[in-house]
Coordinates of C-alpha atoms and ligand atoms in Angstrom, one line a residue:
M1 CA 6.7 -30.4 29.2
T2 CA 5.9 -26.9 29.8
S3 CA 3.0 -25.8 27.7
N4 CA 5.5 -23.9 24.8
A5 CA 7.3 -27.4 24.5
H6 CA 3.3 -29.1 23.8
L7 CA 2.2 -26.5 21.7
L8 CA 5.3 -26.9 19.9
E9 CA 5.4 -30.2 19.7
R10 CA 0.9 -29.9 18.3
R11 CA 1.8 -27.7 15.8
R12 CA 4.2 -29.6 13.8
R13 CA 1.5 -32.7 14.5
L14 CA -1.0 -31.3 13.7
L15 CA -0.2 -28.0 10.9
G16 CA 2.7 -29.7 9.7
G17 CA 6.2 -28.0 8.2
A18 CA 5.9 -25.1 6.6
Y19 CA 4.5 -22.5 9.5
R20 CA 7.3 -21.0 10.4
L21 CA 7.1 -19.3 14.1
F22 CA 9.2 -15.7 15.6
Y23 CA 11.3 -16.0 18.6
T24 CA 14.0 -18.0 19.9
E25 CA 11.4 -18.0 23.0
P26 CA 7.9 -18.6 20.9
V27 CA 5.4 -16.3 22.4
H28 CA 2.2 -17.3 23.0
L29 CA -0.7 -15.1 23.1
V30 CA -3.7 -14.9 24.5
S31 CA -5.0 -11.4 25.0
G32 CA -5.1 -7.2 23.0
S33 CA -6.2 -4.2 23.7
G34 CA -4.2 -1.4 21.5
V35 CA -0.8 -1.8 20.9
W36 CA -0.1 -4.4 23.9
L37 CA -0.1 -8.2 24.0
R38 CA -0.5 -10.6 27.5
D39 CA 0.9 -14.1 27.1
S40 CA 0.2 -17.3 28.1
D41 CA 2.3 -16.1 31.2
G42 CA 0.3 -13.3 32.7
K43 CA 3.4 -11.1 30.6
T44 CA 3.1 -7.8 28.8
Y45 CA 4.0 -7.0 25.4
L46 CA 4.9 -3.8 23.9
D47 CA 3.4 -3.8 20.0
A48 CA 5.7 -2.1 18.2
Y49 CA 5.4 -5.2 15.1
N50 CA 1.4 -5.3 14.1
N51 CA 0.5 -2.8 11.3
V52 CA -2.2 -6.0 10.4
A53 CA -3.9 -4.8 14.6
S54 CA -3.6 -1.2 12.9
V55 CA -5.7 1.2 14.8
G56 CA -5.4 -1.2 17.7
H57 CA -6.0 -4.3 18.9
C58 CA -9.3 -5.6 19.3
H59 CA -10.3 -1.9 19.2
P60 CA -13.7 -1.2 20.6
L61 CA -15.5 -0.2 18.4
V62 CA -14.0 -2.5 15.7
V63 CA -15.7 -5.1 17.8
E64 CA -18.8 -3.7 17.7
A65 CA -18.9 -3.0 13.9
L66 CA -18.0 -7.3 13.8
A67 CA -20.9 -8.4 16.3
T68 CA -23.6 -6.4 15.1
Q69 CA -22.9 -7.2 11.9
A70 CA -22.6 -11.1 12.1
A71 CA -25.8 -11.3 14.7
T72 CA -27.7 -9.2 11.5
L73 CA -26.8 -11.3 8.3
N74 CA -24.5 -12.2 6.1
T75 CA -24.2 -13.3 3.0
H76 CA -22.5 -12.6 -0.1
T77 CA -21.9 -10.0 -3.7
R78 CA -23.8 -11.9 -5.1
Y79 CA -26.8 -10.3 -3.3
L80 CA -27.7 -6.7 -3.4
H81 CA -26.6 -5.5 0.3
E82 CA -25.3 -1.8 1.1
A83 CA -22.6 -2.2 3.8
V84 CA -20.0 -3.6 0.6
L85 CA -21.3 -0.2 -1.4
L86 CA -21.0 2.4 1.9
Y87 CA -17.3 0.4 2.3
A88 CA -16.3 0.9 -1.5
E89 CA -18.1 4.4 -1.7
R90 CA -15.6 5.4 1.5
L91 CA -12.2 3.2 0.4
L92 CA -13.0 5.0 -2.7
E93 CA -13.0 8.5 -2.0
L94 CA -9.6 8.2 0.1
M95 CA -7.9 7.4 -3.7
P96 CA -7.5 9.4 -6.2
D97 CA -10.7 10.3 -8.6
A98 CA -9.0 8.3 -11.7
L99 CA -9.5 5.3 -9.6
G100 CA -13.3 5.0 -10.1
N101 CA -14.3 1.2 -8.8
V102 CA -13.2 -1.4 -6.8
M103 CA -13.3 -4.7 -5.8
F104 CA -13.5 -7.4 -3.0
T105 CA -10.7 -10.1 -1.7
C106 CA -9.8 -11.5 1.9
T107 CA -6.5 -11.1 2.1
G108 CA -4.0 -9.5 0.1
S109 CA -2.9 -12.3 -2.3
E110 CA -6.0 -13.0 -4.1
A111 CA -6.3 -9.1 -3.9
N112 CA -2.8 -8.9 -6.9
D113 CA -4.0 -11.7 -7.4
L114 CA -7.0 -10.1 -8.7
A115 CA -5.3 -7.2 -9.9
L116 CA -2.7 -9.5 -12.6
R117 CA -6.4 -10.9 -14.2
A118 CA -7.2 -7.8 -15.0
A119 CA -4.0 -6.4 -16.1
K120 CA -3.5 -8.9 -18.5
V121 CA -7.1 -8.7 -19.9
F122 CA -6.2 -5.1 -20.0
T123 CA -3.2 -4.8 -21.7
G124 CA -3.4 -7.8 -24.0
G125 CA 1.0 -8.6 -21.5
T126 CA 1.9 -10.8 -19.8
G127 CA 5.0 -9.7 -18.6
I128 CA 5.1 -8.5 -15.1
I129 CA 8.6 -6.5 -13.5
I130 CA 9.5 -7.2 -9.9
T131 CA 11.6 -5.8 -7.5
K132 CA 14.3 -8.8 -6.8
H133 CA 13.5 -9.3 -2.9
A134 CA 10.1 -8.8 -3.2
Y135 CA 6.7 -9.8 -1.2
H136 CA 3.5 -9.7 -3.3
G137 CA 1.5 -12.9 -1.4
V138 CA 1.0 -17.1 -1.2
T139 CA -1.2 -18.3 -4.0
E140 CA 0.5 -19.8 -7.3
L141 CA 0.4 -16.6 -9.9
T142 CA 1.7 -14.3 -5.6
A143 CA 3.7 -16.5 -4.5
G144 CA 5.6 -16.3 -8.0
L145 CA 6.9 -12.7 -7.3
S146 CA 8.3 -13.2 -3.9
P147 CA 11.9 -13.9 -4.1
S148 CA 11.5 -13.4 -1.3
L149 CA 10.6 -16.8 -0.2
G150 CA 13.4 -18.9 -1.9
A151 CA 14.2 -21.1 -4.6
G152 CA 10.6 -22.7 -3.0
A153 CA 8.5 -20.3 -4.4
P154 CA 10.5 -20.7 -8.3
P155 CA 10.3 -17.6 -10.7
A156 CA 5.9 -17.3 -12.5
H157 CA 5.7 -17.1 -16.6
D158 CA 7.8 -14.0 -18.8
V159 CA 8.5 -11.8 -14.4
Y160 CA 11.3 -9.8 -14.4
F161 CA 13.3 -8.3 -11.7
V162 CA 15.1 -4.7 -10.7
S163 CA 16.7 -3.9 -7.4
A164 CA 15.1 -1.7 -5.3
P165 CA 15.7 1.7 -4.8
D166 CA 18.9 0.9 -1.6
P167 CA 19.7 5.4 -1.8
L168 CA 22.4 4.3 1.0
H169 CA 24.3 1.3 -1.7
D170 CA 23.4 2.2 -4.5
G171 CA 24.0 6.3 -3.9
N172 CA 21.1 7.3 -5.8
A173 CA 18.9 10.7 -4.8
D174 CA 16.5 11.0 -7.5
G175 CA 15.0 8.4 -8.1
T176 CA 16.2 7.9 -11.5
L177 CA 18.4 4.6 -11.0
F178 CA 15.1 3.1 -10.3
A179 CA 13.9 3.8 -13.4
S180 CA 16.2 3.0 -15.3
N181 CA 16.7 -0.4 -13.9
V182 CA 12.8 -0.9 -14.9
R183 CA 13.7 0.9 -18.3
A184 CA 16.1 -2.3 -18.5
A185 CA 14.1 -4.7 -16.7
L186 CA 11.3 -3.8 -21.0
E187 CA 14.0 -3.9 -22.6
R188 CA 15.4 -7.2 -22.2
M189 CA 11.2 -8.5 -21.7
R190 CA 10.7 -7.3 -26.1
A191 CA 13.7 -9.2 -26.7
D192 CA 12.1 -11.4 -25.7
G193 CA 9.2 -11.5 -27.6
V194 CA 7.2 -10.7 -24.5
T195 CA 4.2 -7.7 -24.2
P196 CA 4.9 -5.7 -21.1
C197 CA 1.5 -5.7 -18.7
A198 CA 2.0 -4.3 -15.4
L199 CA 4.9 -3.0 -12.6
L200 CA 4.1 -4.4 -9.6
V201 CA 5.3 -2.6 -5.4
D202 CA 5.6 -2.9 -2.4
T203 CA 5.1 1.1 -2.3
I204 CA 7.6 0.8 0.5
F205 CA 9.2 -2.8 -0.6
S206 CA 9.5 -4.0 2.8
S207 CA 10.8 -7.3 1.9
D208 CA 13.6 -5.0 -0.6
G209 CA 14.6 -3.7 2.9
I210 CA 12.5 -1.2 3.7
Q211 CA 13.4 1.7 1.3
P212 CA 10.3 4.4 1.6
F213 CA 13.3 6.9 -0.1
P214 CA 14.0 8.4 -2.8
R215 CA 10.7 10.5 -3.5
G216 CA 9.3 9.8 -6.9
A217 CA 11.6 6.8 -7.9
L218 CA 7.2 5.3 -8.6
R219 CA 5.9 7.8 -10.8
L220 CA 9.4 7.6 -13.3
A221 CA 9.3 3.8 -12.6
A222 CA 5.4 4.6 -13.4
D223 CA 6.4 6.4 -16.7
E224 CA 8.6 3.8 -17.6
M225 CA 6.2 1.2 -17.8
R226 CA 3.4 2.7 -19.0
A227 CA 5.3 4.6 -22.1
A228 CA 5.4 0.6 -22.6
G229 CA 1.8 -0.1 -23.0
G230 CA 1.6 -1.2 -19.3
V231 CA -0.1 -0.5 -16.3
F232 CA 1.6 0.1 -12.4
I233 CA -0.3 -1.8 -9.4
A234 CA 0.6 -0.2 -6.4
D235 CA 1.1 -2.9 -3.7
E236 CA -0.7 -0.9 -0.3
V237 CA -0.1 -3.6 2.0
Q238 CA 3.1 -2.5 3.8
A239 CA 2.5 1.1 3.0
G240 CA -1.1 1.7 3.0
V241 CA -4.1 3.1 5.6
G242 CA -1.9 5.7 7.0
R243 CA 1.2 4.4 7.7
T244 CA 3.6 6.7 6.5
G245 CA 1.5 9.5 7.8
T246 CA 1.4 12.3 5.4
H247 CA -0.8 10.6 3.2
M248 CA -3.6 7.7 3.1
W249 CA -1.1 5.8 0.7
G250 CA 2.6 4.6 -0.2
F251 CA 2.0 5.8 -4.1
A252 CA 0.5 8.6 -3.1
R253 CA 4.3 10.1 -1.4
H254 CA 5.9 9.2 -4.6
G255 CA 3.6 11.6 -6.3
V256 CA 1.8 8.8 -9.2
V257 CA -1.8 7.7 -9.7
P258 CA -1.2 3.6 -10.0
D259 CA -3.6 2.2 -12.7
L260 CA -4.8 -0.7 -9.9
V261 CA -3.3 -0.6 -6.2
T262 CA -4.4 -3.6 -4.5
M263 CA -4.6 -3.4 -0.4
G264 CA -5.2 -5.9 2.7
K265 CA -3.7 -6.2 6.0
P266 CA -4.6 -3.1 7.9
L267 CA -8.2 -2.2 5.8
G268 CA -9.7 -5.5 9.0
D269 CA -7.5 -4.4 11.8
G270 CA -7.7 -8.3 12.2
H271 CA -10.6 -9.2 10.0
P272 CA -9.7 -10.4 6.4
I273 CA -10.0 -8.5 4.0
G274 CA -9.4 -7.5 1.0
A275 CA -9.4 -5.4 -1.9
V276 CA -8.5 -4.4 -5.4
A277 CA -9.4 0.5 -6.2
A278 CA -8.7 0.5 -10.3
R279 CA -9.7 3.0 -13.2
P280 CA -13.1 1.6 -14.2
A281 CA -11.9 1.1 -18.3
I282 CA -9.6 -1.6 -16.1
F283 CA -12.2 -3.8 -14.2
D284 CA -15.4 -2.8 -17.2
M285 CA -13.0 -4.9 -19.6
F286 CA -12.1 -7.8 -16.9
G287 CA -15.8 -8.2 -16.5
D288 CA -16.7 -8.4 -20.5
K289 CA -14.3 -11.3 -19.9
A290 CA -14.7 -12.1 -17.1
R291 CA -17.1 -13.3 -13.9
Y292 CA -15.1 -13.0 -10.8
F293 CA -17.2 -14.2 -7.1
N294 CA -14.9 -14.0 -4.0
T295 CA -17.9 -15.7 -2.4
F296 CA -16.3 -14.1 1.4
G297 CA -15.2 -10.7 -0.5
G298 CA -17.1 -8.9 -0.1
N299 CA -19.1 -9.6 3.4
P300 CA -21.4 -7.7 5.0
V301 CA -19.3 -8.3 8.0
S302 CA -16.5 -7.4 6.5
A303 CA -18.1 -4.4 5.4
R304 CA -18.9 -3.0 8.7
V305 CA -15.3 -3.8 10.4
G306 CA -14.1 -2.3 6.7
L307 CA -15.8 0.7 8.0
A308 CA -15.2 1.1 11.9
V309 CA -10.9 0.9 10.8
L310 CA -11.3 4.0 8.5
D311 CA -14.3 5.8 11.1
V312 CA -11.3 4.9 14.0
I313 CA -8.7 6.8 12.0
R314 CA -10.7 9.9 11.2
D315 CA -12.0 10.2 14.9
E316 CA -8.8 9.5 16.7
G317 CA -6.5 11.3 14.3
L318 CA -4.2 8.1 13.6
L319 CA -3.1 10.0 10.3
E320 CA -2.5 12.6 11.8
N321 CA -0.9 10.2 14.6
A322 CA 1.5 8.9 12.7
A323 CA 3.3 11.3 11.6
T324 CA 4.1 13.1 14.8
V325 CA 4.4 10.3 16.5
G326 CA 6.5 8.3 13.4
A327 CA 8.7 11.3 13.8
A328 CA 9.4 11.5 17.5
M329 CA 10.2 7.5 16.6
E330 CA 12.7 8.7 13.7
Q331 CA 14.5 10.3 15.9
A332 CA 14.1 8.8 19.3
V333 CA 16.9 5.9 16.9
R334 CA 18.5 8.1 14.9
F335 CA 19.6 9.8 18.1
L336 CA 21.3 5.8 19.3
Q337 CA 22.6 5.5 15.4
S338 CA 24.9 8.5 16.6
R339 CA 25.9 6.9 19.9
E340 CA 25.7 3.2 18.3
A341 CA 28.3 2.4 14.9
C342 CA 26.5 -0.7 14.7
I343 CA 22.6 0.5 13.2
A344 CA 24.3 1.7 9.5
D345 CA 21.2 3.7 8.2
V346 CA 17.5 4.5 9.3
R347 CA 14.6 4.9 7.2
A348 CA 11.5 6.2 8.6
A349 CA 8.0 7.3 7.2
G350 CA 4.8 7.9 9.3
L351 CA 5.2 4.4 11.5
Y352 CA 7.4 2.3 9.7
L353 CA 11.4 2.4 10.1
G354 CA 13.7 0.1 9.7
A355 CA 16.8 0.8 11.0
E356 CA 20.5 -1.6 9.2
I357 CA 21.9 -3.5 11.9
V358 CA 26.3 -4.0 10.1
D359 CA 29.6 -5.8 11.7
T360 CA 31.3 -2.9 13.4
A361 CA 34.4 -3.9 11.9
T362 CA 33.1 -4.3 9.2
G363 CA 30.7 -2.5 7.9
A364 CA 29.0 -6.5 6.8
P365 CA 24.9 -6.8 7.3
D366 CA 25.3 -8.4 10.7
A367 CA 22.0 -10.6 10.7
V368 CA 23.8 -13.1 13.3
R369 CA 23.6 -9.0 15.0
A370 CA 19.8 -7.7 14.0
A371 CA 18.1 -11.0 15.0
A372 CA 20.0 -10.5 18.9
I373 CA 18.8 -7.6 19.3
V374 CA 15.0 -8.5 18.2
N375 CA 15.4 -11.9 20.6
A376 CA 16.5 -8.9 23.7
M377 CA 14.0 -7.2 22.6
R378 CA 11.7 -10.0 22.8
A379 CA 12.8 -10.6 26.4
D380 CA 12.8 -7.8 28.1
G381 CA 8.4 -7.5 26.6
V382 CA 9.2 -5.3 23.4
L383 CA 7.6 -6.9 19.9
I384 CA 9.6 -6.2 16.6
S385 CA 11.7 -8.1 13.7
N386 CA 13.5 -7.7 11.4
S387 CA 13.8 -7.9 7.7
G388 CA 15.3 -7.2 4.3
P389 CA 17.5 -9.0 1.4
A390 CA 20.3 -10.2 4.1
G391 CA 17.7 -10.3 7.3
N392 CA 19.5 -7.0 8.8
V393 CA 16.8 -5.1 9.1
L394 CA 15.2 -3.7 12.6
K395 CA 11.0 -3.6 10.9
I396 CA 10.0 -1.7 13.6
R397 CA 5.9 -0.7 12.1
P398 CA 3.5 -0.1 15.4
P399 CA 0.0 0.1 15.4
L400 CA -1.1 3.7 14.1
C401 CA -2.2 4.2 17.6
F402 CA 1.3 3.7 19.5
S403 CA 2.0 6.9 21.5
L404 CA 4.7 9.4 21.8
H405 CA 4.7 6.5 25.3
N406 CA 5.8 3.9 23.3
V407 CA 8.4 5.3 21.4
D408 CA 10.3 5.9 25.0
R409 CA 10.3 2.2 26.2
L410 CA 10.8 1.0 22.5
A411 CA 13.3 3.7 22.3
S412 CA 15.2 1.8 25.7
C413 CA 14.5 -1.5 24.9
L414 CA 16.5 -1.0 21.9
E415 CA 19.2 0.6 23.7
S416 CA 19.5 -2.0 26.1
S417 CA 19.5 -4.9 23.4
I418 CA 22.1 -3.1 21.0
A419 CA 23.9 -3.6 24.1
M420 CA 22.7 -6.9 25.5
S421 CA 24.0 -8.0 21.2
A422 CA 27.2 -6.8 21.4
Ligands
LIG1 N1 2.2 -8.0 -0.9 C1 2.5 -7.9 0.6 C2 3.3 -5.9 0.2 C3 2.2 -8.0 1.6 O1 3.8 -7.9 2.8 C4 2.0 -9.1 1.7 C5 2.0 -9.9 3.1 N2 3.5 -10.1 4.2 C6 1.7 -9.4 0.8 C7 1.1 -8.8 -0.7 C8 -0.6 -10.5 0.7 O2 -0.4 -9.9 1.9 P1 -1.0 -11.5 2.5 O3 -0.9 -12.3 3.3 O4 -3.0 -10.7 3.2 O5 -2.1 -12.4 1.0

């Protein structure tokens, strides 16, 4: 039995059946540095997929911050500690002025769960609007707000679905269609006697196929929800922390100030940190009615890690890097699109790119070919994935320290993998 086959058998036996691996030939990673990963055979991979290692795998300053605080003290938010306050100040400095409080969790799912609890108390409503292929987490509530999980995750109570913006297919370039979809969902809510609570949206619509456009769609949609008495929750687990290059947060690209902002993955460069920023009135009312203690959320080690990540983004100019390298990446994939009929659309914001793969004869979404491209790239040492309602959108979302050199490698690997998949 090869060592991977042995690990696969043990995994299945020990961890049970609910986990899924990437790639036809799973990758057994043993170390990482920056944008590079190494497997158990010593093969290196260019990581063009992981937003979790936001500032690069095992960034030395993040590792040092973690190790130093772990060697000093780790407790929780029932004791006074300055690190959590310093981190709160730094995160809030990056938010619009209206968002004056932040609370800490360990994951994006917990952040969404907390935001929704607070929104329910604040609005007195229960009706939640999400997109048709959204993903918002793994808790009972957030899995019920994650239709992209399929039939295994039945819809939560009082949830209403809207189509995400999709200018290639819906032809709407100014965002008014998304807003009118939200308005129609609010009307359905009213007809059902349900009081509106929140519009909850991943601000780059990752699992809806990566839809960075049209800009402004979220502002118009949030206006609809607020006019009906609900709040707008921006889920920044994917688009946040500099990913889109032009702004720290995906909502800012749309010119909207949310009532609550949920964060996760990239905050900790691999360490589990989640957070919710909110208008103080919302957390004040929540605090009047409820207590919140998250044992690990906001602990001093996590706070020091979060601070180090923000320092690295600032000191290494990673927001600007995401803009310039992201633009080069988009240009390189658009160039391929001009030669490869199977790429129907390229949509990108900063270092987040979706490329829609279609059958060249029929123009229909081609998830089989998208998967073949992803697996061919993996074999050639470049890691990406695929997503979207039909599974045919190549998802390219590298660490923020991706370089122009890395773009060249990505593009040549993509080109040869498209040829191989034909
Ligand atoms: N929201 C979005 C948009 C996500 O992509 C994810 C994770 N894929 C989550 C929430 C949940 O985050 P976590 O896995 O940290 O619970």
